[in-house]
PDB file of C-alpha atoms in Angstrom:
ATOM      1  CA  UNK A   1       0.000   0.000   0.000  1.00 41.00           C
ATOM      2  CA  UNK A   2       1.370   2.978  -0.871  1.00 40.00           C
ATOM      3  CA  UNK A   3       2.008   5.654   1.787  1.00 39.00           C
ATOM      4  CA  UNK A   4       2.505   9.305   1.749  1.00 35.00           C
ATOM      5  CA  UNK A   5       3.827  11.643   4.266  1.00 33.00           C
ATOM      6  CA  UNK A   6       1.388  14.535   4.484  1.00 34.00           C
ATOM      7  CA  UNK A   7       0.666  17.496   6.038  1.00 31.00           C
ATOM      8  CA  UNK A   8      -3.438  18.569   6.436  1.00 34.00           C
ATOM      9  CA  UNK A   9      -4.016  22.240   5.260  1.00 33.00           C
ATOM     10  CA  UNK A  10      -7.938  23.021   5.053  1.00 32.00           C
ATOM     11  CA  UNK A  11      -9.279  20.037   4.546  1.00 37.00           C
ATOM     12  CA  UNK A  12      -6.781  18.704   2.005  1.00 36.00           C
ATOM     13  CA  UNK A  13      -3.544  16.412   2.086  1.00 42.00           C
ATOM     14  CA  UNK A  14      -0.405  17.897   0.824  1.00 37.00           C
ATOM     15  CA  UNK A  15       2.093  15.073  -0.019  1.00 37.00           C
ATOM     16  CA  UNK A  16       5.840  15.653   1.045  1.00 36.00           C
ATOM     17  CA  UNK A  17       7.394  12.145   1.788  1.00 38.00           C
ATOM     18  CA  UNK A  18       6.718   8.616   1.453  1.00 38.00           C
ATOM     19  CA  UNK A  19       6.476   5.428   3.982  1.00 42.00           C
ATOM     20  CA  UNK A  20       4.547   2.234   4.686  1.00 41.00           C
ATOM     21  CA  UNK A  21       1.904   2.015   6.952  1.00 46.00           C
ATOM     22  CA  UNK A  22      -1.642  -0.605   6.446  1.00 63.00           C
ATOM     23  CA  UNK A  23      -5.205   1.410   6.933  1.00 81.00           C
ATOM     24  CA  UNK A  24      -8.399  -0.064   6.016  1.00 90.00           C
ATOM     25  CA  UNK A  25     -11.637   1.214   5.084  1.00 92.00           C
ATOM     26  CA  UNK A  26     -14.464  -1.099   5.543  1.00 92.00           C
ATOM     27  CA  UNK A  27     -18.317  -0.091   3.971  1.00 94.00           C
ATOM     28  CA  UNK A  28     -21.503  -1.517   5.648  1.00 92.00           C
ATOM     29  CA  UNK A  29     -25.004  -0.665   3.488  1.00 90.00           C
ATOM     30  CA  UNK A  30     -28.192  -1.195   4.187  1.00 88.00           C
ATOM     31  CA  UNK A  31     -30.718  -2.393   2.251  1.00 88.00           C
ATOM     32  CA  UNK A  32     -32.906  -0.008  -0.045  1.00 91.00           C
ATOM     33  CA  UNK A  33     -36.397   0.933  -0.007  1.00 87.00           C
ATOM     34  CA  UNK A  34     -37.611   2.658  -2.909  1.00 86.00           C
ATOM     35  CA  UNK A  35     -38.554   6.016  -1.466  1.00 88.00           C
ATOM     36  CA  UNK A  36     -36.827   6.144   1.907  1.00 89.00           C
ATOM     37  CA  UNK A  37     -34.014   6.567   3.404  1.00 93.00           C
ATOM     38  CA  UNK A  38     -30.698   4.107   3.635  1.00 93.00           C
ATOM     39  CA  UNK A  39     -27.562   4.009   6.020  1.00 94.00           C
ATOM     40  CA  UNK A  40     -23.834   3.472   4.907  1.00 94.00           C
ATOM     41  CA  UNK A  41     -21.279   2.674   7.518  1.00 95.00           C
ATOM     42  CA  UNK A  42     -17.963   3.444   7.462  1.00 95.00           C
ATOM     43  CA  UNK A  43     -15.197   1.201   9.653  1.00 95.00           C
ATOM     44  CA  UNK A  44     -11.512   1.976   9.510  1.00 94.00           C
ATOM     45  CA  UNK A  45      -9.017  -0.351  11.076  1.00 92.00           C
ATOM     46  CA  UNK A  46      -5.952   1.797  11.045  1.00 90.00           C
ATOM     47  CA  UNK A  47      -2.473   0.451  12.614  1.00 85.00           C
ATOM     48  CA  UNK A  48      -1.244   3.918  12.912  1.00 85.00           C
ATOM     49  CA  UNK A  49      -2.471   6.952  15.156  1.00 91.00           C
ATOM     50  CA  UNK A  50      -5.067   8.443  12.825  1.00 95.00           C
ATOM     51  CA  UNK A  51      -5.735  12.272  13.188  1.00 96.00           C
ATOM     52  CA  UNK A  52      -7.816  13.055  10.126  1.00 96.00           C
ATOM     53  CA  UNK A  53      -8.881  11.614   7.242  1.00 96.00           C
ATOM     54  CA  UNK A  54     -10.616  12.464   3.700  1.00 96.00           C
ATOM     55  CA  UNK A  55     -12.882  10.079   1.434  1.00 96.00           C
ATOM     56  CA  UNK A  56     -15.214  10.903  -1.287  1.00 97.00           C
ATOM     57  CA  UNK A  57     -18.017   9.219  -1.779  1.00 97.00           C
ATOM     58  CA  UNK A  58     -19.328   8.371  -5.389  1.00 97.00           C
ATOM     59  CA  UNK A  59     -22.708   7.294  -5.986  1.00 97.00           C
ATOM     60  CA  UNK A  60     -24.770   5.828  -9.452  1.00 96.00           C
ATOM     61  CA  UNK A  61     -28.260   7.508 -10.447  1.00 94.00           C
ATOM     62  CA  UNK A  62     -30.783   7.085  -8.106  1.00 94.00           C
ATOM     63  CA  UNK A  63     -28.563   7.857  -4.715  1.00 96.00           C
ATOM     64  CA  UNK A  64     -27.744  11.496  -3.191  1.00 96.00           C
ATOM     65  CA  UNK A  65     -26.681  12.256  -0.050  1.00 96.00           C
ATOM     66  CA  UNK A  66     -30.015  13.169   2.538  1.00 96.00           C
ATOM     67  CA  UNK A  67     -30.677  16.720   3.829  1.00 95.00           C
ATOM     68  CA  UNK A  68     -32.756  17.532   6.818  1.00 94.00           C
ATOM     69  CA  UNK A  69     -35.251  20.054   6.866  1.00 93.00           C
ATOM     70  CA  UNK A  70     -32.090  23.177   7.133  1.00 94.00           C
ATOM     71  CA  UNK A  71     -30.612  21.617   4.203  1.00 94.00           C
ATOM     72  CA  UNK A  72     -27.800  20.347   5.742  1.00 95.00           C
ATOM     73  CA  UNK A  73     -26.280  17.035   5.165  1.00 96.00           C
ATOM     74  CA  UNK A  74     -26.983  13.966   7.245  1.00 96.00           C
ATOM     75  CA  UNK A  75     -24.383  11.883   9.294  1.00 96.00           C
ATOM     76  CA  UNK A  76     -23.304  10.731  12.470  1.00 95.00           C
ATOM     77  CA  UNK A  77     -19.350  10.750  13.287  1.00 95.00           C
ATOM     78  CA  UNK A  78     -18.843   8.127  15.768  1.00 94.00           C
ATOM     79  CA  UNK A  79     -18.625   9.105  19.479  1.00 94.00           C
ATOM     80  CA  UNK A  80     -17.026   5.941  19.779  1.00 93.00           C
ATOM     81  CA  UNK A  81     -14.187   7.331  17.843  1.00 95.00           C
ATOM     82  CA  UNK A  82     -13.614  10.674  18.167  1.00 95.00           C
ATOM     83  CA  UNK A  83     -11.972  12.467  20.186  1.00 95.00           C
ATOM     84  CA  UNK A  84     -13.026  16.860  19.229  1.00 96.00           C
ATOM     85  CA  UNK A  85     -13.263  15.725  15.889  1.00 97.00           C
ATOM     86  CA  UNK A  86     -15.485  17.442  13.320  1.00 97.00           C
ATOM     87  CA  UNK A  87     -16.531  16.170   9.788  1.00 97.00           C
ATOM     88  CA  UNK A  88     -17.309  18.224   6.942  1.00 96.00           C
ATOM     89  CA  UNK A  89     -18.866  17.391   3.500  1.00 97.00           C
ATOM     90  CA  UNK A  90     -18.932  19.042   0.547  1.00 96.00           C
ATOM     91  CA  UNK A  91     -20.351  18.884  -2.832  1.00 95.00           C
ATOM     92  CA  UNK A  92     -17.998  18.001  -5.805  1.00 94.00           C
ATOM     93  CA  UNK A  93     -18.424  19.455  -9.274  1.00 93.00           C
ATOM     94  CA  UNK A  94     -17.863  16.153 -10.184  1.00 93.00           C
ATOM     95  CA  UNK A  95     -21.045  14.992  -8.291  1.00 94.00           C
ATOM     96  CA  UNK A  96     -19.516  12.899  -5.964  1.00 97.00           C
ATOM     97  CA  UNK A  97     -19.144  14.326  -1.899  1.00 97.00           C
ATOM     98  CA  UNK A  98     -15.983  14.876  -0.029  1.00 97.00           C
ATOM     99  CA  UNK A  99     -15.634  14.067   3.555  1.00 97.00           C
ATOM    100  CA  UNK A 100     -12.961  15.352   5.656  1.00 97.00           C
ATOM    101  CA  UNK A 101     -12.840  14.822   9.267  1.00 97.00           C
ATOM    102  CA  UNK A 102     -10.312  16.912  11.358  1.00 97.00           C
ATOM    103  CA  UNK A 103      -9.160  17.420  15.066  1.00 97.00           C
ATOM    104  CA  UNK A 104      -9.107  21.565  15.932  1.00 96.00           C
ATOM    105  CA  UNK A 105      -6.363  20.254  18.116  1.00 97.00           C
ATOM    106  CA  UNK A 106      -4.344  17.936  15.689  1.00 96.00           C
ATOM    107  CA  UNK A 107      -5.452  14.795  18.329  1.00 97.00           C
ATOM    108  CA  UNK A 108      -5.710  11.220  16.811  1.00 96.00           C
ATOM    109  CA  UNK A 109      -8.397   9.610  16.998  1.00 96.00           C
ATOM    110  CA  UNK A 110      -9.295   7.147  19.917  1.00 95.00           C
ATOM    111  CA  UNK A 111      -9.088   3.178  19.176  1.00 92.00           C
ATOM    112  CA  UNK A 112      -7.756   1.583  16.143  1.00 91.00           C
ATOM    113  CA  UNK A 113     -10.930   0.248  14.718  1.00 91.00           C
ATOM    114  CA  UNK A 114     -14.531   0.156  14.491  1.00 92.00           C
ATOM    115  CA  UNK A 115     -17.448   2.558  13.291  1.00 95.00           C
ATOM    116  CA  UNK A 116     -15.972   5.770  11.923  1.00 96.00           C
ATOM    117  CA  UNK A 117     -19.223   7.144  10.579  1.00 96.00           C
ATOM    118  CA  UNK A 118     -22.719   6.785   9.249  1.00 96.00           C
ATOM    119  CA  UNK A 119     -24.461   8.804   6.151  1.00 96.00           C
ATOM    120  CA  UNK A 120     -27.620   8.445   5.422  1.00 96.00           C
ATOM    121  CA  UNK A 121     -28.558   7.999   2.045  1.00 96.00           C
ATOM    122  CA  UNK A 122     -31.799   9.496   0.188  1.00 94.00           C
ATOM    123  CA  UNK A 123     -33.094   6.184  -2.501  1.00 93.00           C
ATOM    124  CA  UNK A 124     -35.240   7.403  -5.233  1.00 91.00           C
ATOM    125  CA  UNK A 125     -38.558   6.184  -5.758  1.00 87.00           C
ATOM    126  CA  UNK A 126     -37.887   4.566  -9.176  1.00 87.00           C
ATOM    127  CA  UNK A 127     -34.728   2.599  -7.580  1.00 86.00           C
ATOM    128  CA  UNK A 128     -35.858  -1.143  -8.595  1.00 83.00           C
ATOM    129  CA  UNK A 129     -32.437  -3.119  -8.490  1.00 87.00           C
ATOM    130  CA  UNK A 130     -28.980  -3.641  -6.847  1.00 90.00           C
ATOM    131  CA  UNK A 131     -26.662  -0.220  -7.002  1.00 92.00           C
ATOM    132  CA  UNK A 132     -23.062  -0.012  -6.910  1.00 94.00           C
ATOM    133  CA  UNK A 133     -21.143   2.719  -5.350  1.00 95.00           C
ATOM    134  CA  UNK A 134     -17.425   3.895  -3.948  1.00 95.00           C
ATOM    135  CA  UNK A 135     -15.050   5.270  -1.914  1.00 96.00           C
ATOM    136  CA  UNK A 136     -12.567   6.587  -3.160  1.00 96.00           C
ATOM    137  CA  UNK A 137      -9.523   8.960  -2.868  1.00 95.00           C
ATOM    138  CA  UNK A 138      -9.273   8.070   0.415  1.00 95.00           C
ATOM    139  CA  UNK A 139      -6.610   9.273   2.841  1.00 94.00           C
ATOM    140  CA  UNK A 140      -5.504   9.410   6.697  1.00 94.00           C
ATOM    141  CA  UNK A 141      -2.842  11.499   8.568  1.00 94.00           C
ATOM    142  CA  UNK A 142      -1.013  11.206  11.280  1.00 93.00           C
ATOM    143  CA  UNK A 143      -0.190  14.029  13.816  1.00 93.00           C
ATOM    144  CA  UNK A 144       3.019  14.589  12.643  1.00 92.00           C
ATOM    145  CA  UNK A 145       1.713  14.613   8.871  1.00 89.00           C
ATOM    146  CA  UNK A 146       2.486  11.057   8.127  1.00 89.00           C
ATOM    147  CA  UNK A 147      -0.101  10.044   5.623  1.00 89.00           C
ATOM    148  CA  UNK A 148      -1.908   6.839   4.111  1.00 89.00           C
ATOM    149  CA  UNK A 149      -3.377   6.689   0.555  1.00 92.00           C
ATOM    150  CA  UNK A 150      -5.762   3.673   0.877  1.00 93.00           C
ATOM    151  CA  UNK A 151      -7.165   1.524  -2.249  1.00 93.00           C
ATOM    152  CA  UNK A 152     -10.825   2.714  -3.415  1.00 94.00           C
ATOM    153  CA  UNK A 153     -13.949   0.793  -1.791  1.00 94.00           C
ATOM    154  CA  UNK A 154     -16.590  -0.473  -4.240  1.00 93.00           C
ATOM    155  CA  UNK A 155     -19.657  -1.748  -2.548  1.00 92.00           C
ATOM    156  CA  UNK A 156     -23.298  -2.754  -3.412  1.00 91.00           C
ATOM    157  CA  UNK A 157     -26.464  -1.295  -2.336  1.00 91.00           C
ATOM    158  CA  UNK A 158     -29.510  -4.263  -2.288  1.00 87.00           C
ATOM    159  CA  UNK A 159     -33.336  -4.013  -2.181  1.00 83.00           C
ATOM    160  CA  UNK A 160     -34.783  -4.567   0.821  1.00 78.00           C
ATOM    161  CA  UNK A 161     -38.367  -6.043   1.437  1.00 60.00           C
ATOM    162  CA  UNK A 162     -41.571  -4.580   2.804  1.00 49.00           C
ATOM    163  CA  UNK A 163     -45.023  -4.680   2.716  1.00 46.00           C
ATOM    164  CA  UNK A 164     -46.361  -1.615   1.473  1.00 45.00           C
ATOM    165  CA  UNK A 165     -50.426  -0.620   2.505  1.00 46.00           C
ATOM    166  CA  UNK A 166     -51.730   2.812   1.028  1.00 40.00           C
ATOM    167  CA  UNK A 167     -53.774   2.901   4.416  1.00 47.00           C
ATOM    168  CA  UNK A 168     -53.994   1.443   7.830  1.00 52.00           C
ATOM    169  CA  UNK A 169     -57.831   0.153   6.625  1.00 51.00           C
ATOM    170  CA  UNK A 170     -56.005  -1.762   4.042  1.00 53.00           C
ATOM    171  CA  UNK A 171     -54.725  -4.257   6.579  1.00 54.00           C
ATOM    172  CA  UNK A 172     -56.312  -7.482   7.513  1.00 51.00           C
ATOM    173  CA  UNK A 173     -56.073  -7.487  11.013  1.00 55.00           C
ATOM    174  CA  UNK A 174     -55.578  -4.128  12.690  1.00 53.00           C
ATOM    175  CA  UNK A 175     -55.490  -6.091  16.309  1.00 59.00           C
ATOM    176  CA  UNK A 176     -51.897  -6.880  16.019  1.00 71.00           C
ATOM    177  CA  UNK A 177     -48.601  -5.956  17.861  1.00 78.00           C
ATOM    178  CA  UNK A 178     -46.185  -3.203  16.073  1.00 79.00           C
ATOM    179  CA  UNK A 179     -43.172  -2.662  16.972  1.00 78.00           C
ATOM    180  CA  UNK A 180     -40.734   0.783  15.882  1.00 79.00           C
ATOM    181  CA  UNK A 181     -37.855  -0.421  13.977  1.00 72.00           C
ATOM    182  CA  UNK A 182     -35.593  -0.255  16.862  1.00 70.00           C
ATOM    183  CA  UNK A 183     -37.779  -2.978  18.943  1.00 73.00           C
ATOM    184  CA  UNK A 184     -40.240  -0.646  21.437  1.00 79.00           C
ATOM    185  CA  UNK A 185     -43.735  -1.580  21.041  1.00 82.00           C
ATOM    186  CA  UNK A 186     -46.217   0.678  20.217  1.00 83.00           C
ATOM    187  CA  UNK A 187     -49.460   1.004  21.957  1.00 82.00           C
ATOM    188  CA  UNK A 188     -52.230   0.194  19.050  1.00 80.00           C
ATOM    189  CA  UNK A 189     -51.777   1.104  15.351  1.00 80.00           C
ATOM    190  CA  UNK A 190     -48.871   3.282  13.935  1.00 79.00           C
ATOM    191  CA  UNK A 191     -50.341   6.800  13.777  1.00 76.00           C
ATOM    192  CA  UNK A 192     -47.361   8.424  10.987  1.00 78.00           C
ATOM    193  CA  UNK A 193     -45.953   7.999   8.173  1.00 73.00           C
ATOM    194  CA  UNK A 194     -43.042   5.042   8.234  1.00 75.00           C
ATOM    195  CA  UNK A 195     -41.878   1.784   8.785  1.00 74.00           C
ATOM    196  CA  UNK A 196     -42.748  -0.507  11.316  1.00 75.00           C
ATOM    197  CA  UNK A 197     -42.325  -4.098  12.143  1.00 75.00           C
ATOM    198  CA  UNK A 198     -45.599  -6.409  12.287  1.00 75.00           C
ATOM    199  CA  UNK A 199     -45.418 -10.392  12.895  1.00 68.00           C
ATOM    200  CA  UNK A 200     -41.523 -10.663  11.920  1.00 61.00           C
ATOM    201  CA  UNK A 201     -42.089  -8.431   8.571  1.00 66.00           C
ATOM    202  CA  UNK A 202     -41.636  -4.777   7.562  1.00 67.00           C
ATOM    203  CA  UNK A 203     -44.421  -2.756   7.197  1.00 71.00           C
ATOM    204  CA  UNK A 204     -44.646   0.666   5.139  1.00 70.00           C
ATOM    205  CA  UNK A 205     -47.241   2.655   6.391  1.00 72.00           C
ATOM    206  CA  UNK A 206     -47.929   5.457   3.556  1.00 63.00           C
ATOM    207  CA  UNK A 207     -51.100   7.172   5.548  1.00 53.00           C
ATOM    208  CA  UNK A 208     -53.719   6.834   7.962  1.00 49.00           C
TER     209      UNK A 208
END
């Protein structure tokens, strides 16, 4: 694996030596539903004190990058991880989206693997088969500006499975147990918009 020594100047890596040093980045995806949202996670195993790191993020027709309701983009940087780190994304001309994470304070981050991050992932309606997406120009720094280039990361985005009802009347047997996706019960029939878990299946509720 090649290996650069780099110093990190506003978000970018400036190459000024090389060495040899073994980083991974490892991409977790969940399923798609047409429609809704999706989560990519991002592990890096890294055998050297990582302080920052930068990875853009390509994705085919019919995958962008969510927004909440300011606009902004949607993530999660692992608390696990981190140490003051920030992450920022940004918008390529290219299309694709470059993440940077950074320590204010040039501190590495904590552990040498595990959950780096999570995106969420906005799946068009007319999505109806398996996607393929990457990683790539991915890089890592040390504090003292030794740097990693790491080899892209191609993964595949699935379909998932649900059961989709227009409305709650729609069902067969309104009686039944639903559960939130993250196991609490609800008490009686899902009252928004979203998916829920009924009898060991998925269930897309699109209105009352």
């Amino acid at each position: 694996m090649e290996c650069i020594k780099r110093i990190w100047l506003t978000g970018l890596l400036c190459t000024t030596a090389l060495c040899t040093l073994a980083d991974e980045v490892i991409v977790n995806a969940q399923r798609m539903i047409p429609g809704e949202d999706c989560e990519i996670t991002v592990e890096l195993q890294n055998d050297n004190q990582v302080a920052a790191c930068q990875l853009s993020l390509y994705l085919p027709e019919g995958l962008s990058l969510a927004r909440d309701d300011a606009g902004r983009f949607v993530y999660t940087l692992s608390d696990v991880r981190k140490y003051d780190h920030v992450m920022t994304i940004v918008e390529a001309e290219d299309g694709s989206y470059l993440f940077a994470i950074y320590s204010p304070s040039n501190a590495s981050l904590e552990g040498s693997d595990g959950e780096l991050l999570k995106v969420t992932l906005k799946v068009d309606a007319a999505v109806d088969h398996t996607l393929q997406a990457a990683y790539k120009r991915i890089m890592t720094s040390t504090a003292d500006g030794i740097g990693t280039k790491l080899p892209d990361v191609t993964f595949f985005l699935e379909m998932g499975t649900t059961t989709s009802v227009q409305t709650l009347q729609d069902m067969p047997d309104c009686t039944q147990q639903f559960y939130l996706l993250d196991g609490r019960q609800l008490e009686g029939v899902p009252s928004k918009k979203g998916l829920y878990v009924t009898n060991g299946r998925k269930l897309f509720v699109r209105s009352q």
